[in-house]
PDB file of C-alpha atoms in Angstrom:
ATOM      1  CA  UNK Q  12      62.500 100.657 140.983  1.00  0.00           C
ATOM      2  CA  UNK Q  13      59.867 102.159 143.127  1.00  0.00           C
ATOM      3  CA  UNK Q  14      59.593  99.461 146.275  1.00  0.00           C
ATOM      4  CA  UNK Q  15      55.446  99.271 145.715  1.00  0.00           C
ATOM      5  CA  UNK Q  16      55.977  98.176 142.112  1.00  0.00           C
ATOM      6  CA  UNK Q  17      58.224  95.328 142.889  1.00  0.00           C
ATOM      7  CA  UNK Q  18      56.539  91.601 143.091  1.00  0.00           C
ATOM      8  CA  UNK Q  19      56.325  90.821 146.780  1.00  0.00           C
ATOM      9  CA  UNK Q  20      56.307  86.887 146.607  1.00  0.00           C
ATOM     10  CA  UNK Q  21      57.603  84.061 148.024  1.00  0.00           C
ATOM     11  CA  UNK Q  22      60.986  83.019 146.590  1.00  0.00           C
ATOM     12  CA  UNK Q  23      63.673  80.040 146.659  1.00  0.00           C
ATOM     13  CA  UNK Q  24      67.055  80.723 146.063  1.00  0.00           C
ATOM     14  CA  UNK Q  25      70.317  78.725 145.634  1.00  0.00           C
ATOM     15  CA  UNK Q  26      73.611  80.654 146.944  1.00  0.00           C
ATOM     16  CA  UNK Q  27      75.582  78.761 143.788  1.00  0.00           C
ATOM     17  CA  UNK Q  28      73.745  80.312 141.183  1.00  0.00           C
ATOM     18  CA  UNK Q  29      74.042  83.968 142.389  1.00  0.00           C
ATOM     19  CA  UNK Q  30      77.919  83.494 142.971  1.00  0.00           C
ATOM     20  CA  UNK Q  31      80.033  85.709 141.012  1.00  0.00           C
ATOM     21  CA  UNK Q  32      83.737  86.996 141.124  1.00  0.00           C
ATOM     22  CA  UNK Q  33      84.954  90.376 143.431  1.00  0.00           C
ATOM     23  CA  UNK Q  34      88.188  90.747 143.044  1.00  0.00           C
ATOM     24  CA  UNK Q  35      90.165  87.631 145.005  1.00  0.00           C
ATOM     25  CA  UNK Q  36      87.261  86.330 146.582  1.00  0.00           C
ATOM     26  CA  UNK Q  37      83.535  85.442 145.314  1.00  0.00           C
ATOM     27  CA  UNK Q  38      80.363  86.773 146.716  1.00  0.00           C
ATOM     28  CA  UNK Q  39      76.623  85.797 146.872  1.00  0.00           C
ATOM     29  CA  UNK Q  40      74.185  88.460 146.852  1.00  0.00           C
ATOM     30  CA  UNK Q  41      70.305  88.026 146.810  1.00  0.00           C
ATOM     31  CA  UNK Q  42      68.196  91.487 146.985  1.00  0.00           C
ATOM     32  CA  UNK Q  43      64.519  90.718 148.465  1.00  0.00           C
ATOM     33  CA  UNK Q  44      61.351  92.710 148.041  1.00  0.00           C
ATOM     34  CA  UNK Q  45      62.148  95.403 150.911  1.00  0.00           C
ATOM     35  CA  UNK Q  46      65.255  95.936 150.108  1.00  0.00           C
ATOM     36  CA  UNK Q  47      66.626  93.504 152.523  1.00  0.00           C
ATOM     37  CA  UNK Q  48      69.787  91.990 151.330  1.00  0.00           C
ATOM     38  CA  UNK Q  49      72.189  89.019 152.251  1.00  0.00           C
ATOM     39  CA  UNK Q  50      75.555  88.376 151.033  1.00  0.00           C
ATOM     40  CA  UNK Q  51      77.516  85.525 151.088  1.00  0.00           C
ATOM     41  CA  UNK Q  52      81.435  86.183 151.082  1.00  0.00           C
ATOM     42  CA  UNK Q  53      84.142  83.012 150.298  1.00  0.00           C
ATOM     43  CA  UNK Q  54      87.549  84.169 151.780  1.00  0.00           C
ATOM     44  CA  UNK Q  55      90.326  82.352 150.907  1.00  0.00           C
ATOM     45  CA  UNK Q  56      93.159  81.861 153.351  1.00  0.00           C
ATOM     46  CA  UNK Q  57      94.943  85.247 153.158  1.00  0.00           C
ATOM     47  CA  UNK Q  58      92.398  87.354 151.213  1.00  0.00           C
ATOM     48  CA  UNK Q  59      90.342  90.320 152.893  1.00  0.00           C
ATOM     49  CA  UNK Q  60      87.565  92.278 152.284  1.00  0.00           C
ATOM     50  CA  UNK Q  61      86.541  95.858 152.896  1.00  0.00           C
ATOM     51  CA  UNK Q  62      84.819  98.960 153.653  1.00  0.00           C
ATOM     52  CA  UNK Q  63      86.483 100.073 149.998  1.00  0.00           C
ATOM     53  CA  UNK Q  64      84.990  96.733 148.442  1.00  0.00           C
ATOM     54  CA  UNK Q  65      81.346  97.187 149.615  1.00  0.00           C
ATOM     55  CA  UNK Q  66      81.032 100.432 148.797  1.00  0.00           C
ATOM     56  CA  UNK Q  67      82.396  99.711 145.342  1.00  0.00           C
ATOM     57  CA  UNK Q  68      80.407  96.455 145.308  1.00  0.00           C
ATOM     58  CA  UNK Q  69      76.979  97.990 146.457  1.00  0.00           C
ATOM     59  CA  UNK Q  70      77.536 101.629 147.240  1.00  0.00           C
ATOM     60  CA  UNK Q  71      73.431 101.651 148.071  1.00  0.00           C
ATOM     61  CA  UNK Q  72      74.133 100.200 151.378  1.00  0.00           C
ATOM     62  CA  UNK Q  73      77.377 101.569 152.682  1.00  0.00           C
ATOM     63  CA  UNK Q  74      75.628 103.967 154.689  1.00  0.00           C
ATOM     64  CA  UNK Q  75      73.060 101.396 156.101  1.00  0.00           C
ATOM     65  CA  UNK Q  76      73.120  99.059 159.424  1.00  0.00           C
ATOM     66  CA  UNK Q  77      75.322  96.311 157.754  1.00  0.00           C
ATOM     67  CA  UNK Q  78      75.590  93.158 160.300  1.00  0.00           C
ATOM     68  CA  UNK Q  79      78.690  90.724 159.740  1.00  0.00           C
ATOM     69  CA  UNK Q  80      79.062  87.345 161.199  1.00  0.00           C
ATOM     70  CA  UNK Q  81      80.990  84.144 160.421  1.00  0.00           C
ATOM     71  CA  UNK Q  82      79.627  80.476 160.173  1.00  0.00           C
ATOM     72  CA  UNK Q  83      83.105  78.597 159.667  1.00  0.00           C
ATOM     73  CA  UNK Q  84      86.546  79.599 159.649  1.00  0.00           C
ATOM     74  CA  UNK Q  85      88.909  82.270 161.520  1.00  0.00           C
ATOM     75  CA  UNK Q  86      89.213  85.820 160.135  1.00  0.00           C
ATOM     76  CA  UNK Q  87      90.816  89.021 161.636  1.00  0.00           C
ATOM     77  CA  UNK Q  88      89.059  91.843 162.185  1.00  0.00           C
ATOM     78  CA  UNK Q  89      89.973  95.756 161.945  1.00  0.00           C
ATOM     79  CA  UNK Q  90      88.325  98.613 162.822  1.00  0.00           C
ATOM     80  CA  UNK Q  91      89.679 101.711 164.495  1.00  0.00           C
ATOM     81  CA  UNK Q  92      92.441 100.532 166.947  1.00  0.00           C
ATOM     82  CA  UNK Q  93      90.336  97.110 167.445  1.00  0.00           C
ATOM     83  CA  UNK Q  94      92.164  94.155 166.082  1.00  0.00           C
ATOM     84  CA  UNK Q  95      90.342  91.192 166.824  1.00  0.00           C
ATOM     85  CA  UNK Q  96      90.187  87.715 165.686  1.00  0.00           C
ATOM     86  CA  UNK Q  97      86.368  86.564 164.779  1.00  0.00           C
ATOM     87  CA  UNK Q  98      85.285  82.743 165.182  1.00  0.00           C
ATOM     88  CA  UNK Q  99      82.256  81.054 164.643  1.00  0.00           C
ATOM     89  CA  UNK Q 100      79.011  83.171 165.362  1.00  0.00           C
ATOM     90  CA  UNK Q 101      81.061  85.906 166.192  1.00  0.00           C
ATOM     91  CA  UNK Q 102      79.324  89.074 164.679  1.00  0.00           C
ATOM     92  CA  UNK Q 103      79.622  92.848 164.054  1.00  0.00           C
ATOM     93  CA  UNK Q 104      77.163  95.318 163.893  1.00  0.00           C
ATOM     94  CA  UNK Q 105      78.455  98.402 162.002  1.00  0.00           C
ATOM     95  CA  UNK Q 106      76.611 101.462 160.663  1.00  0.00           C
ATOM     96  CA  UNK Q 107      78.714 104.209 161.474  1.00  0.00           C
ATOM     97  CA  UNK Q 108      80.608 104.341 158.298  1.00  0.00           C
ATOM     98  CA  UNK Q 109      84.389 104.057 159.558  1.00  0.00           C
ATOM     99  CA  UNK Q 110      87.120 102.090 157.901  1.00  0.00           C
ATOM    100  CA  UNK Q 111      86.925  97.929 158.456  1.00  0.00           C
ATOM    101  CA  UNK Q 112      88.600  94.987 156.933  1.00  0.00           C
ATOM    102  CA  UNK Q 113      88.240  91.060 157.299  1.00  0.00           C
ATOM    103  CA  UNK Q 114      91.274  88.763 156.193  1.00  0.00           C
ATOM    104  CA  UNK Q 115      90.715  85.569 156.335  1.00  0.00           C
ATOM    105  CA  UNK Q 116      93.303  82.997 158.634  1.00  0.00           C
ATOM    106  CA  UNK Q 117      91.794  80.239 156.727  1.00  0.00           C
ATOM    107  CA  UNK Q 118      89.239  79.651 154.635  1.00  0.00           C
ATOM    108  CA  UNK Q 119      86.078  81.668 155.860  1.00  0.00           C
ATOM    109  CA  UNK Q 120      82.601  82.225 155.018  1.00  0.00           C
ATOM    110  CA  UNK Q 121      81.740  85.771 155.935  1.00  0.00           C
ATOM    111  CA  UNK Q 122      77.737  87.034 155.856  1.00  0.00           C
ATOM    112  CA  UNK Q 123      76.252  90.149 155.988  1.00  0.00           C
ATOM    113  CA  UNK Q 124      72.779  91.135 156.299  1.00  0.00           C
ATOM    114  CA  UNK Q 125      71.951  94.833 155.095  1.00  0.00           C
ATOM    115  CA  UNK Q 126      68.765  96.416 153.715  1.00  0.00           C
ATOM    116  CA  UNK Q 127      69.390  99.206 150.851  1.00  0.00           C
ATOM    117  CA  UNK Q 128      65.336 101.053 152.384  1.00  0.00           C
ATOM    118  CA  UNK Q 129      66.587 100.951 155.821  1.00  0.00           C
ATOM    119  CA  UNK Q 130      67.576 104.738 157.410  1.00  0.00           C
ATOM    120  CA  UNK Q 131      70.906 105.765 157.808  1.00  0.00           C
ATOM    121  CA  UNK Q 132      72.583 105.493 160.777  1.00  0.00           C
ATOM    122  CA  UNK Q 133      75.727 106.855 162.852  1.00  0.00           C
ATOM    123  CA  UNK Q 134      76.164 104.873 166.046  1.00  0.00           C
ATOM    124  CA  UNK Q 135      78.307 102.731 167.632  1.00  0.00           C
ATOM    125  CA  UNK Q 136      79.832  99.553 166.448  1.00  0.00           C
ATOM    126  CA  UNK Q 137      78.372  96.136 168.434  1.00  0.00           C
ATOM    127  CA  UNK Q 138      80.083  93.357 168.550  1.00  0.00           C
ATOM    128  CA  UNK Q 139      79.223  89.689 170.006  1.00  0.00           C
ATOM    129  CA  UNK Q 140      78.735  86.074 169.592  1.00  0.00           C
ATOM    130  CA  UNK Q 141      75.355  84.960 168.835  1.00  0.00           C
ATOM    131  CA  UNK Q 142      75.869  81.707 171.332  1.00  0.00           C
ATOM    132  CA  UNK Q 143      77.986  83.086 173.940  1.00  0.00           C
ATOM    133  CA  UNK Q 144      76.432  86.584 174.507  1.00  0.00           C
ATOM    134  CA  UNK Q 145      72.519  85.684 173.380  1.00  0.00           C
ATOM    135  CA  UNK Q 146      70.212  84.284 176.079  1.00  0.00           C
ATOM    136  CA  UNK Q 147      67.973  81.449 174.352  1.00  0.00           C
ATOM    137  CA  UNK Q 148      64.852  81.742 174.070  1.00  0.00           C
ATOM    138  CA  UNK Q 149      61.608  79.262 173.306  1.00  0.00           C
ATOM    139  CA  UNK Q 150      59.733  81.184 170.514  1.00  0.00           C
ATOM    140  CA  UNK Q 151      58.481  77.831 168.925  1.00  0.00           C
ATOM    141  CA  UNK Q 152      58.457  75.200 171.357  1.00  0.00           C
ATOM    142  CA  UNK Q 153      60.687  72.673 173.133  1.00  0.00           C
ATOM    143  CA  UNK Q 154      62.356  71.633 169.743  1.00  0.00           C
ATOM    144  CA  UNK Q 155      63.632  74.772 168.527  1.00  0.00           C
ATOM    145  CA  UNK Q 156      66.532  76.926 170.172  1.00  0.00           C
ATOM    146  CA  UNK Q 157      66.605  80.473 169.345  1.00  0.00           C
ATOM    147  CA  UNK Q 158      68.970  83.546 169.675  1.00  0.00           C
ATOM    148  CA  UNK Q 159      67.591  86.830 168.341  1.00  0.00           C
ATOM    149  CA  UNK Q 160      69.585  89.847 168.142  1.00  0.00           C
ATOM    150  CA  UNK Q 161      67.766  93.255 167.435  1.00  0.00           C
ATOM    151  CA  UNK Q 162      69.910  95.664 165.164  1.00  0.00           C
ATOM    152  CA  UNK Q 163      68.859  99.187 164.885  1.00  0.00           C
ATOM    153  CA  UNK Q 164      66.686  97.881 161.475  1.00  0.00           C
ATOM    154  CA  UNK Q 165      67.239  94.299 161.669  1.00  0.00           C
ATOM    155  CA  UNK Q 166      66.361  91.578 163.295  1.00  0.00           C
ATOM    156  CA  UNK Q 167      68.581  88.424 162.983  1.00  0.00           C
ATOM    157  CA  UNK Q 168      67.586  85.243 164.168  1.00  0.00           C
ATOM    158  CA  UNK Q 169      70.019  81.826 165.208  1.00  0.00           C
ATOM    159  CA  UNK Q 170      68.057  78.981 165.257  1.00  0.00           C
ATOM    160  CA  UNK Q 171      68.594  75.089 165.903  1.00  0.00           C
ATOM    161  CA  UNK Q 172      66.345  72.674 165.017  1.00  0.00           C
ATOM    162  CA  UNK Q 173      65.823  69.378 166.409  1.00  0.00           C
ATOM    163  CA  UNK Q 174      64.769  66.317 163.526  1.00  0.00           C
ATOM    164  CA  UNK Q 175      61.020  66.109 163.416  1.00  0.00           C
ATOM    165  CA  UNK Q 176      60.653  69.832 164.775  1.00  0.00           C
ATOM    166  CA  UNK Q 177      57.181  71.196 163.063  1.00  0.00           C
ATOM    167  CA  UNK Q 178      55.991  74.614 162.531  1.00  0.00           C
ATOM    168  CA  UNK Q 179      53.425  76.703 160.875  1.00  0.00           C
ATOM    169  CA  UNK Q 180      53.008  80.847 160.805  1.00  0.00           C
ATOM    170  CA  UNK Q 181      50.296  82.747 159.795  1.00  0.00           C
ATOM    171  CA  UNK Q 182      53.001  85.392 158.538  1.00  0.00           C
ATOM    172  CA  UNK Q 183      53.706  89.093 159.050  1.00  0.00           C
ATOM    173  CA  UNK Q 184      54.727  91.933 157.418  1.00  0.00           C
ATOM    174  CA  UNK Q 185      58.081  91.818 158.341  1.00  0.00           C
ATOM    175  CA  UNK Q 186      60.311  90.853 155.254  1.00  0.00           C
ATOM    176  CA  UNK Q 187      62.009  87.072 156.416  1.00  0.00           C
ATOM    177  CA  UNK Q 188      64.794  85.535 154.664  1.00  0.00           C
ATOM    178  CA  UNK Q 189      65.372  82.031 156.224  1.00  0.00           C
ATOM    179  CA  UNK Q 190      68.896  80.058 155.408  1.00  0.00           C
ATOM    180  CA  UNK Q 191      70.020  77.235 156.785  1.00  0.00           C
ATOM    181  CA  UNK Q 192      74.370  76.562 157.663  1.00  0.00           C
ATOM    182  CA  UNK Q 193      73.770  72.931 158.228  1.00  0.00           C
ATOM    183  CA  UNK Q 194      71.100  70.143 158.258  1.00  0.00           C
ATOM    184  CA  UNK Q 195      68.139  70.350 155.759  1.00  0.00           C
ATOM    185  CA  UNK Q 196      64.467  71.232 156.198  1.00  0.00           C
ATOM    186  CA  UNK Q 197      61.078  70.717 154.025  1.00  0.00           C
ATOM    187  CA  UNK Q 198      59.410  74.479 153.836  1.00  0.00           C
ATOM    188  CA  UNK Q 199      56.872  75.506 152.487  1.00  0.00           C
ATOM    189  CA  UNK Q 200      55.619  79.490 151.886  1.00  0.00           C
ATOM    190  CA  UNK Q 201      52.903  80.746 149.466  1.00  0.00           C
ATOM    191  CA  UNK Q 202      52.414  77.078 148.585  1.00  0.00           C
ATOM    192  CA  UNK Q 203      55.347  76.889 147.134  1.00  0.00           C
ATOM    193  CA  UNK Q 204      57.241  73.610 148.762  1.00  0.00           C
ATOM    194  CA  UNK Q 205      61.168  72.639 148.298  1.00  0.00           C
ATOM    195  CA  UNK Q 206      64.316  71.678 150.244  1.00  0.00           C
ATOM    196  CA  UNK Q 207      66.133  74.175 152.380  1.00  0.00           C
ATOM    197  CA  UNK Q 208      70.161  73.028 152.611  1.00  0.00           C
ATOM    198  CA  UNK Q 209      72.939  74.835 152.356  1.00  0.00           C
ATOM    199  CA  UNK Q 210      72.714  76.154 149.183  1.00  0.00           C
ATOM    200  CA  UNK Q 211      69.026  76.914 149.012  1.00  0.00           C
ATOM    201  CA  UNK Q 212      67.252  79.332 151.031  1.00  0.00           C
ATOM    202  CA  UNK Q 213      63.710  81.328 151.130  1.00  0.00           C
ATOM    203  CA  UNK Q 214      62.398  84.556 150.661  1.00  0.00           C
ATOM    204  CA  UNK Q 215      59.053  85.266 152.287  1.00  0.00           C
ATOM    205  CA  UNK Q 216      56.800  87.629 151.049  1.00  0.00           C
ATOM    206  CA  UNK Q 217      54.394  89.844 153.174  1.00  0.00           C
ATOM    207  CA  UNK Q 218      51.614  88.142 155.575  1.00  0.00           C
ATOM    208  CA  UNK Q 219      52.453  84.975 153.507  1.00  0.00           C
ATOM    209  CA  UNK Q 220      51.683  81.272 155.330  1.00  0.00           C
ATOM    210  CA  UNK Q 221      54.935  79.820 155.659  1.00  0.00           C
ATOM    211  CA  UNK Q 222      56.692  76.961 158.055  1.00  0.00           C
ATOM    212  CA  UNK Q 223      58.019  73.429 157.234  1.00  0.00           C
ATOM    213  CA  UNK Q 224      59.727  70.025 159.353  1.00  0.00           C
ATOM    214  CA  UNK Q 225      62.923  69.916 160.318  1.00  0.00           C
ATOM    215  CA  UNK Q 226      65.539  67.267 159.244  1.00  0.00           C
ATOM    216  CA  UNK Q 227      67.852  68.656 162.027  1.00  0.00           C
ATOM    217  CA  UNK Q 228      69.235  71.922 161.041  1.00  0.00           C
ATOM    218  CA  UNK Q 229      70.965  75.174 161.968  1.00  0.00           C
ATOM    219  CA  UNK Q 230      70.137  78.734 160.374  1.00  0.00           C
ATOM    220  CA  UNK Q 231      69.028  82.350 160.453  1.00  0.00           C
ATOM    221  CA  UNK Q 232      66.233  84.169 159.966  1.00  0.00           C
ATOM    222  CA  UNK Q 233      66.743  88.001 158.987  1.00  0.00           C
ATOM    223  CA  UNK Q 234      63.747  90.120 159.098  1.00  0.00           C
ATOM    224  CA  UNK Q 235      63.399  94.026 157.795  1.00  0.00           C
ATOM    225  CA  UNK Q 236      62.149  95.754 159.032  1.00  0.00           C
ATOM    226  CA  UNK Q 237      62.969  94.508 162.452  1.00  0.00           C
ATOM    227  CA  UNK Q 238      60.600  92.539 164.248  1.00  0.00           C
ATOM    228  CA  UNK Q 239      58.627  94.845 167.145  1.00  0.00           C
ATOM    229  CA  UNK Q 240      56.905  91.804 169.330  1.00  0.00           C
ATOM    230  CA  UNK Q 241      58.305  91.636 172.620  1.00  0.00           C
ATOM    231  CA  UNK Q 242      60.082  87.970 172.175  1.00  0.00           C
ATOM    232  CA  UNK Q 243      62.676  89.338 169.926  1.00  0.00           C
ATOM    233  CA  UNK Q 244      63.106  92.428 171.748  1.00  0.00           C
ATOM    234  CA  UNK Q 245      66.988  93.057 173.154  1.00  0.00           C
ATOM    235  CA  UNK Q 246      66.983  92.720 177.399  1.00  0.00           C
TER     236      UNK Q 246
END
């Protein structure tokens, strides 16, 4: 489908009902409006995923900028001669279309942000740990901590939100899906209004009023195409 004919709206979504089976493990997968994707991957103990599985899986995307990162859990990591061992917020940045693998140690939720528009790319691979090697930075205020990391066509955003933390944006063009890993938060978008947990998240269409209060909660925002404004620039 032609990207201008598809509906460019404001959308909930719950992570639960998109689940389905691949192979040993299940994955989550919701497409937005510019093609920007996130996927949700439940390793148990033992089990891996792959290069092989994604481009089986989605073969649209497995020559795009595909960023990996964990929320929970331990999981080894192969690529090349690198062997490493990935713990929370640790994340990958790959787009150069080598072999990789992720086994799980235990029981690991594995996410990976992708768009199927974005260009394709051959550089190196990038890898680093949103808390440990991301300065914070005050984009909203004094109740909101932020880490941005800027991807060669994304933008990915880790956020913490203090209870009682308000906000309200006027929107952009940028394509923003906004998910939360703990806590809960009212939103709103469009004038639609529901719960942001866990399980539910938001896509935001184009230019479209959006913000909400926080309950306490920590998330991401990924935007496509990446966000240009100085404040979420790499320095």
């Amino acid at each position: 489908m032609a990207l201008e004919k598809v509906k460019k709206d404001s959308d909930y979504f719950r992570f639960s009902e998109l689940t389905q089976p691949l192979g040993d493990i299940s994955v989550c997968n919701f497409s937005g409006w510019s093609g920007l994707e996130l996927f949700k991957f439940n390793l148990p103990m033992g089990k891996s995923i792959s290069n092989l599985h994604i481009s089986e899986f989605r073969p649209d995307v497995d020559d795009k900028e595909k960023i990996f990162f964990t929320t929970e859990g331990n999981i080894k990591f192969a690529y090349e001669n690198l062997n490493l061992e990935l713990k929370k917020f640790d994340a990958v940045d790959l787009s150069d279309g080598k072999n990789y693998s992720f086994e799980a140690i235990e029981e690991t939720f594995l996410f990976m942000v992708t768009s199927k528009n974005s260009q394709k790319i051959n550089e190196k691979i990038k890898i680093f740990n949103f808390k440990k090697d991301l300065e914070k930075r005050d984009l909203w205020g004094g109740q909101i901590i932020s880490r941005p990391y800027e991807g060669k066509e994304l933008t990915l955003v880790l956020f913490e939100l203090k209870s009682g933390f308000k906000f309200d944006d006027k929107g952009h063009p940028n394509h923003q899906i906004t998910w939360l890993t703990s806590g809960e938060m009212d939103f709103y978008s469009n004038g639609k209004k529901d719960l942001l947990n866990s399980d539910k998240g938001i896509s935001i269409g184009p230019n479209h009023l959006h913000g909400g209060i926080s309950k306490g909660a920590v998330g991401f925002d990924a935007f496509y195409p990446k966000r240009i404004e100085e404040k979420y620039k790499a320095k």
